[in-house]
Amino acid sequence: MRVLVSGTSGVLGHLIAEELKDRQHDVVSAARRKVAGSAQLRLDVTDEAAVRAAAQGLDAAVLCPILSVSAPAARWLAEEGVRRIVCFSSNNVGIDEESAVYRALAEAEASLESVGAEMVILRPTMIYGHVEDGNLSKLLRFAQRFGFLPCPGKGAALQQPVHISDVARVGADAIGAEHPSGAFAVSGPKALETAQLFGHVLKAAGKPSSSVLKLPLGPLKLAAAGAEAIGLNLPLKTAQLARIERDKLPTLPAPPEFEARTHLEDGLAALATELAAWGTQG
């Protein structure tokens, strides 16, 4: 199959493209900013003419930019006859309806319900596994530097993080005719409480797993509200603190026959090693 993968300058897009190449597909790698010396197609998924031109001769496409950005491109590809299109949303669409970000994603999902193509929408839970993931990599850096992790609230909310390699694998699987169309959640192999997750992060950082400092939400909410009132930008906003003790478990069924391969302990250990190498290079 001839498959377009957009967003290959990012980690997820790169992994999906490599996975598809390993499966002997004819892959067109594309990114908004072409990497010097690469064979990537320069493609802005918000550029209708460019997307329609790129659609010619394709059997399938995997759009890695978040769905609130890539939904129009999915429609244009479908109109040009691309048979199967895979896009990425977020599991939080089914959890955090008050958030403007996830409302926009829900609207983007709804906008693709009537397109003339086989649509697969993947909703990952918290993705981790690379140094710029913005989630567990940040916690690992903090734990390595300070030896503890602050945990707002009781730390009882359930999380089910998924390694980026598992997300890439199911993204590649989804182009196949045997994979049904529709929306699916993509999660890791195990659900655990936030405080337990933080303990695993500390262990991967070489620190005592018990060094989780639970912080009462009341004072944190007051501090965040005060900071926002004077224009300070804190890592956690009042709206986030209001929702921080909600479970983040999958809200949709998993793709058929999908089973996450990377266990949290292994994924965090590999991430800690990668962070150490990254720091040495820096």
PDB file of N, CA and C in Angstrom, residues 36-96:
ATOM      1  N   ALA A  36      16.443  19.017   7.126  1.00  0.00           N
ATOM      2  CA  ALA A  36      17.518  19.109   6.137  1.00  0.00           C
ATOM      3  C   ALA A  36      18.133  17.743   5.867  1.00  0.00           C
ATOM      4  N   GLY A  37      18.267  17.414   4.584  1.00  0.00           N
ATOM      5  CA  GLY A  37      18.883  16.154   4.205  1.00  0.00           C
ATOM      6  C   GLY A  37      17.948  14.967   4.199  1.00  0.00           C
ATOM      7  N   SER A  38      16.678  15.161   4.589  1.00  0.00           N
ATOM      8  CA  SER A  38      15.731  14.053   4.619  1.00  0.00           C
ATOM      9  C   SER A  38      14.951  13.987   3.309  1.00  0.00           C
ATOM     10  N   ALA A  39      14.267  12.853   3.119  1.00  0.00           N
ATOM     11  CA  ALA A  39      13.443  12.678   1.922  1.00  0.00           C
ATOM     12  C   ALA A  39      11.984  13.015   2.195  1.00  0.00           C
ATOM     13  N   GLN A  40      11.726  13.704   3.289  1.00  0.00           N
ATOM     14  CA  GLN A  40      10.355  14.051   3.641  1.00  0.00           C
ATOM     15  C   GLN A  40       9.730  14.990   2.617  1.00  0.00           C
ATOM     16  N   LEU A  41       8.428  14.802   2.413  1.00  0.00           N
ATOM     17  CA  LEU A  41       7.634  15.759   1.664  1.00  0.00           C
ATOM     18  C   LEU A  41       7.279  16.906   2.597  1.00  0.00           C
ATOM     19  N   ARG A  42       7.473  18.121   2.152  1.00  0.00           N
ATOM     20  CA  ARG A  42       7.063  19.258   2.961  1.00  0.00           C
ATOM     21  C   ARG A  42       5.564  19.452   2.779  1.00  0.00           C
ATOM     22  N   LEU A  43       4.812  19.305   3.864  1.00  0.00           N
ATOM     23  CA  LEU A  43       3.354  19.346   3.775  1.00  0.00           C
ATOM     24  C   LEU A  43       2.759  19.975   5.023  1.00  0.00           C
ATOM     25  N   ASP A  44       2.028  21.052   4.834  1.00  0.00           N
ATOM     26  CA  ASP A  44       1.250  21.681   5.896  1.00  0.00           C
ATOM     27  C   ASP A  44      -0.170  21.136   5.785  1.00  0.00           C
ATOM     28  N   VAL A  45      -0.638  20.409   6.805  1.00  0.00           N
ATOM     29  CA  VAL A  45      -1.948  19.762   6.705  1.00  0.00           C
ATOM     30  C   VAL A  45      -3.105  20.752   6.737  1.00  0.00           C
ATOM     31  N   THR A  46      -2.824  22.024   6.980  1.00  0.00           N
ATOM     32  CA  THR A  46      -3.884  23.035   6.901  1.00  0.00           C
ATOM     33  C   THR A  46      -3.952  23.683   5.518  1.00  0.00           C
ATOM     34  N   ASP A  47      -3.075  23.280   4.607  1.00  0.00           N
ATOM     35  CA  ASP A  47      -3.028  23.820   3.245  1.00  0.00           C
ATOM     36  C   ASP A  47      -3.831  22.892   2.331  1.00  0.00           C
ATOM     37  N   GLU A  48      -5.050  23.312   1.989  1.00  0.00           N
ATOM     38  CA  GLU A  48      -5.949  22.432   1.244  1.00  0.00           C
ATOM     39  C   GLU A  48      -5.362  21.993  -0.093  1.00  0.00           C
ATOM     40  N   ALA A  49      -4.825  22.922  -0.853  1.00  0.00           N
ATOM     41  CA  ALA A  49      -4.292  22.577  -2.172  1.00  0.00           C
ATOM     42  C   ALA A  49      -3.148  21.572  -2.053  1.00  0.00           C
ATOM     43  N   ALA A  50      -2.280  21.780  -1.080  1.00  0.00           N
ATOM     44  CA  ALA A  50      -1.141  20.876  -0.898  1.00  0.00           C
ATOM     45  C   ALA A  50      -1.599  19.484  -0.472  1.00  0.00           C
ATOM     46  N   VAL A  51      -2.594  19.428   0.405  1.00  0.00           N
ATOM     47  CA  VAL A  51      -3.102  18.131   0.863  1.00  0.00           C
ATOM     48  C   VAL A  51      -3.763  17.383  -0.289  1.00  0.00           C
ATOM     49  N   ARG A  52      -4.558  18.092  -1.076  1.00  0.00           N
ATOM     50  CA  ARG A  52      -5.226  17.438  -2.213  1.00  0.00           C
ATOM     51  C   ARG A  52      -4.202  16.929  -3.229  1.00  0.00           C
ATOM     52  N   ALA A  53      -3.147  17.682  -3.427  1.00  0.00           N
ATOM     53  CA  ALA A  53      -2.101  17.237  -4.353  1.00  0.00           C
ATOM     54  C   ALA A  53      -1.389  16.001  -3.816  1.00  0.00           C
ATOM     55  N   ALA A  54      -1.129  15.993  -2.510  1.00  0.00           N
ATOM     56  CA  ALA A  54      -0.436  14.855  -1.897  1.00  0.00           C
ATOM     57  C   ALA A  54      -1.290  13.596  -1.896  1.00  0.00           C
ATOM     58  N   ALA A  55      -2.615  13.754  -2.009  1.00  0.00           N
ATOM     59  CA  ALA A  55      -3.528  12.612  -1.944  1.00  0.00           C
ATOM     60  C   ALA A  55      -3.459  11.712  -3.164  1.00  0.00           C
ATOM     61  N   GLN A  56      -2.944  12.227  -4.258  1.00  0.00           N
ATOM     62  CA  GLN A  56      -2.994  11.471  -5.508  1.00  0.00           C
ATOM     63  C   GLN A  56      -2.173  10.182  -5.412  1.00  0.00           C
ATOM     64  N   GLY A  57      -2.829   9.078  -5.715  1.00  0.00           N
ATOM     65  CA  GLY A  57      -2.158   7.784  -5.715  1.00  0.00           C
ATOM     66  C   GLY A  57      -2.052   7.107  -4.367  1.00  0.00           C
ATOM     67  N   LEU A  58      -2.637   7.695  -3.331  1.00  0.00           N
ATOM     68  CA  LEU A  58      -2.549   7.104  -1.994  1.00  0.00           C
ATOM     69  C   LEU A  58      -3.634   6.057  -1.774  1.00  0.00           C
ATOM     70  N   ASP A  59      -3.291   5.028  -1.015  1.00  0.00           N
ATOM     71  CA  ASP A  59      -4.280   4.056  -0.543  1.00  0.00           C
ATOM     72  C   ASP A  59      -4.757   4.389   0.867  1.00  0.00           C
ATOM     73  N   ALA A  60      -3.878   4.990   1.660  1.00  0.00           N
ATOM     74  CA  ALA A  60      -4.203   5.279   3.060  1.00  0.00           C
ATOM     75  C   ALA A  60      -3.357   6.444   3.545  1.00  0.00           C
ATOM     76  N   ALA A  61      -3.764   7.004   4.679  1.00  0.00           N
ATOM     77  CA  ALA A  61      -3.010   8.104   5.284  1.00  0.00           C
ATOM     78  C   ALA A  61      -3.097   8.002   6.795  1.00  0.00           C
ATOM     79  N   VAL A  62      -2.006   8.357   7.446  1.00  0.00           N
ATOM     80  CA  VAL A  62      -1.964   8.467   8.908  1.00  0.00           C
ATOM     81  C   VAL A  62      -1.590   9.906   9.226  1.00  0.00           C
ATOM     82  N   LEU A  63      -2.513  10.618   9.868  1.00  0.00           N
ATOM     83  CA  LEU A  63      -2.307  12.030  10.186  1.00  0.00           C
ATOM     84  C   LEU A  63      -1.966  12.144  11.664  1.00  0.00           C
ATOM     85  N   CYS A  64      -0.700  12.426  11.969  1.00  0.00           N
ATOM     86  CA  CYS A  64      -0.263  12.469  13.363  1.00  0.00           C
ATOM     87  C   CYS A  64      -0.547  13.783  14.079  1.00  0.00           C
ATOM     88  N   PRO A  65      -0.614  14.935  13.386  1.00  0.00           N
ATOM     89  CA  PRO A  65      -1.014  16.149  14.101  1.00  0.00           C
ATOM     90  C   PRO A  65      -2.378  15.943  14.755  1.00  0.00           C
ATOM     91  N   ILE A  66      -2.569  16.524  15.924  1.00  0.00           N
ATOM     92  CA  ILE A  66      -3.795  16.318  16.690  1.00  0.00           C
ATOM     93  C   ILE A  66      -5.031  16.636  15.846  1.00  0.00           C
ATOM     94  N   LEU A  67      -6.117  15.928  16.083  1.00  0.00           N
ATOM     95  CA  LEU A  67      -7.284  15.956  15.208  1.00  0.00           C
ATOM     96  C   LEU A  67      -7.909  17.336  15.060  1.00  0.00           C
ATOM     97  N   SER A  68      -7.819  18.166  16.083  1.00  0.00           N
ATOM     98  CA  SER A  68      -8.377  19.514  15.972  1.00  0.00           C
ATOM     99  C   SER A  68      -7.661  20.319  14.894  1.00  0.00           C
ATOM    100  N   VAL A  69      -6.456  19.900  14.528  1.00  0.00           N
ATOM    101  CA  VAL A  69      -5.699  20.522  13.431  1.00  0.00           C
ATOM    102  C   VAL A  69      -5.888  19.757  12.127  1.00  0.00           C
ATOM    103  N   SER A  70      -5.909  18.429  12.201  1.00  0.00           N
ATOM    104  CA  SER A  70      -5.849  17.603  10.992  1.00  0.00           C
ATOM    105  C   SER A  70      -7.201  17.203  10.415  1.00  0.00           C
ATOM    106  N   ALA A  71      -8.312  17.484  11.105  1.00  0.00           N
ATOM    107  CA  ALA A  71      -9.626  17.049  10.611  1.00  0.00           C
ATOM    108  C   ALA A  71      -9.939  17.561   9.205  1.00  0.00           C
ATOM    109  N   PRO A  72      -9.700  18.850   8.894  1.00  0.00           N
ATOM    110  CA  PRO A  72      -9.956  19.288   7.514  1.00  0.00           C
ATOM    111  C   PRO A  72      -9.142  18.496   6.495  1.00  0.00           C
ATOM    112  N   ALA A  73      -7.886  18.196   6.818  1.00  0.00           N
ATOM    113  CA  ALA A  73      -7.049  17.413   5.904  1.00  0.00           C
ATOM    114  C   ALA A  73      -7.639  16.026   5.675  1.00  0.00           C
ATOM    115  N   ALA A  74      -8.204  15.429   6.725  1.00  0.00           N
ATOM    116  CA  ALA A  74      -8.836  14.118   6.570  1.00  0.00           C
ATOM    117  C   ALA A  74      -9.997  14.196   5.586  1.00  0.00           C
ATOM    118  N   ARG A  75     -10.789  15.250   5.668  1.00  0.00           N
ATOM    119  CA  ARG A  75     -11.906  15.414   4.729  1.00  0.00           C
ATOM    120  C   ARG A  75     -11.398  15.588   3.303  1.00  0.00           C
ATOM    121  N   TRP A  76     -10.359  16.406   3.124  1.00  0.00           N
ATOM    122  CA  TRP A  76      -9.826  16.633   1.778  1.00  0.00           C
ATOM    123  C   TRP A  76      -9.265  15.349   1.186  1.00  0.00           C
ATOM    124  N   LEU A  77      -8.572  14.580   2.002  1.00  0.00           N
ATOM    125  CA  LEU A  77      -8.033  13.304   1.528  1.00  0.00           C
ATOM    126  C   LEU A  77      -9.159  12.361   1.108  1.00  0.00           C
ATOM    127  N   ALA A  78     -10.212  12.316   1.915  1.00  0.00           N
ATOM    128  CA  ALA A  78     -11.352  11.457   1.586  1.00  0.00           C
ATOM    129  C   ALA A  78     -11.999  11.886   0.272  1.00  0.00           C
ATOM    130  N   GLU A  79     -12.130  13.186   0.091  1.00  0.00           N
ATOM    131  CA  GLU A  79     -12.731  13.698  -1.146  1.00  0.00           C
ATOM    132  C   GLU A  79     -11.883  13.379  -2.366  1.00  0.00           C
ATOM    133  N   GLU A  80     -10.585  13.195  -2.158  1.00  0.00           N
ATOM    134  CA  GLU A  80      -9.683  12.846  -3.259  1.00  0.00           C
ATOM    135  C   GLU A  80      -9.577  11.335  -3.464  1.00  0.00           C
ATOM    136  N   GLY A  81     -10.345  10.577  -2.683  1.00  0.00           N
ATOM    137  CA  GLY A  81     -10.417   9.144  -2.914  1.00  0.00           C
ATOM    138  C   GLY A  81      -9.522   8.275  -2.056  1.00  0.00           C
ATOM    139  N   VAL A  82      -8.878   8.840  -1.036  1.00  0.00           N
ATOM    140  CA  VAL A  82      -8.061   8.014  -0.139  1.00  0.00           C
ATOM    141  C   VAL A  82      -8.998   7.108   0.664  1.00  0.00           C
ATOM    142  N   ARG A  83      -8.742   5.817   0.610  1.00  0.00           N
ATOM    143  CA  ARG A  83      -9.690   4.834   1.142  1.00  0.00           C
ATOM    144  C   ARG A  83      -9.741   4.807   2.666  1.00  0.00           C
ATOM    145  N   ARG A  84      -8.579   4.827   3.311  1.00  0.00           N
ATOM    146  CA  ARG A  84      -8.532   4.673   4.778  1.00  0.00           C
ATOM    147  C   ARG A  84      -7.660   5.755   5.379  1.00  0.00           C
ATOM    148  N   ILE A  85      -8.170   6.377   6.440  1.00  0.00           N
ATOM    149  CA  ILE A  85      -7.474   7.499   7.069  1.00  0.00           C
ATOM    150  C   ILE A  85      -7.453   7.275   8.578  1.00  0.00           C
ATOM    151  N   VAL A  86      -6.276   7.406   9.167  1.00  0.00           N
ATOM    152  CA  VAL A  86      -6.089   7.229  10.611  1.00  0.00           C
ATOM    153  C   VAL A  86      -5.724   8.576  11.220  1.00  0.00           C
ATOM    154  N   CYS A  87      -6.430   8.961  12.281  1.00  0.00           N
ATOM    155  CA  CYS A  87      -6.181  10.241  12.959  1.00  0.00           C
ATOM    156  C   CYS A  87      -6.039  10.012  14.457  1.00  0.00           C
ATOM    157  N   PHE A  88      -5.505  11.031  15.137  1.00  0.00           N
ATOM    158  CA  PHE A  88      -5.273  10.933  16.579  1.00  0.00           C
ATOM    159  C   PHE A  88      -6.040  12.011  17.333  1.00  0.00           C
ATOM    160  N   SER A  89      -6.804  11.556  18.320  1.00  0.00           N
ATOM    161  CA  SER A  89      -7.519  12.446  19.232  1.00  0.00           C
ATOM    162  C   SER A  89      -6.944  12.221  20.635  1.00  0.00           C
ATOM    163  N   SER A  90      -7.768  12.251  21.653  1.00  0.00           N
ATOM    164  CA  SER A  90      -7.296  12.054  23.030  1.00  0.00           C
ATOM    165  C   SER A  90      -8.363  11.352  23.853  1.00  0.00           C
ATOM    166  N   ASN A  91      -7.932  10.473  24.737  1.00  0.00           N
ATOM    167  CA  ASN A  91      -8.859   9.818  25.655  1.00  0.00           C
ATOM    168  C   ASN A  91      -9.593  10.825  26.534  1.00  0.00           C
ATOM    169  N   ASN A  92      -8.985  11.981  26.756  1.00  0.00           N
ATOM    170  CA  ASN A  92      -9.611  12.985  27.615  1.00  0.00           C
ATOM    171  C   ASN A  92     -10.873  13.584  27.015  1.00  0.00           C
ATOM    172  N   VAL A  93     -11.125  13.343  25.731  1.00  0.00           N
ATOM    173  CA  VAL A  93     -12.375  13.807  25.124  1.00  0.00           C
ATOM    174  C   VAL A  93     -13.571  13.244  25.888  1.00  0.00           C
ATOM    175  N   GLY A  94     -13.445  12.015  26.352  1.00  0.00           N
ATOM    176  CA  GLY A  94     -14.537  11.384  27.085  1.00  0.00           C
ATOM    177  C   GLY A  94     -14.513  11.642  28.574  1.00  0.00           C
ATOM    178  N   ILE A  95     -13.570  12.461  29.048  1.00  0.00           N
ATOM    179  CA  ILE A  95     -13.407  12.703  30.482  1.00  0.00           C
ATOM    180  C   ILE A  95     -13.583  14.168  30.840  1.00  0.00           C
ATOM    181  N   ASP A  96     -13.005  15.036  30.036  1.00  0.00           N
ATOM    182  CA  ASP A  96     -12.857  16.452  30.392  1.00  0.00           C
ATOM    183  C   ASP A  96     -13.670  17.333  29.453  1.00  0.00           C
TER     184      ASP A  96
END
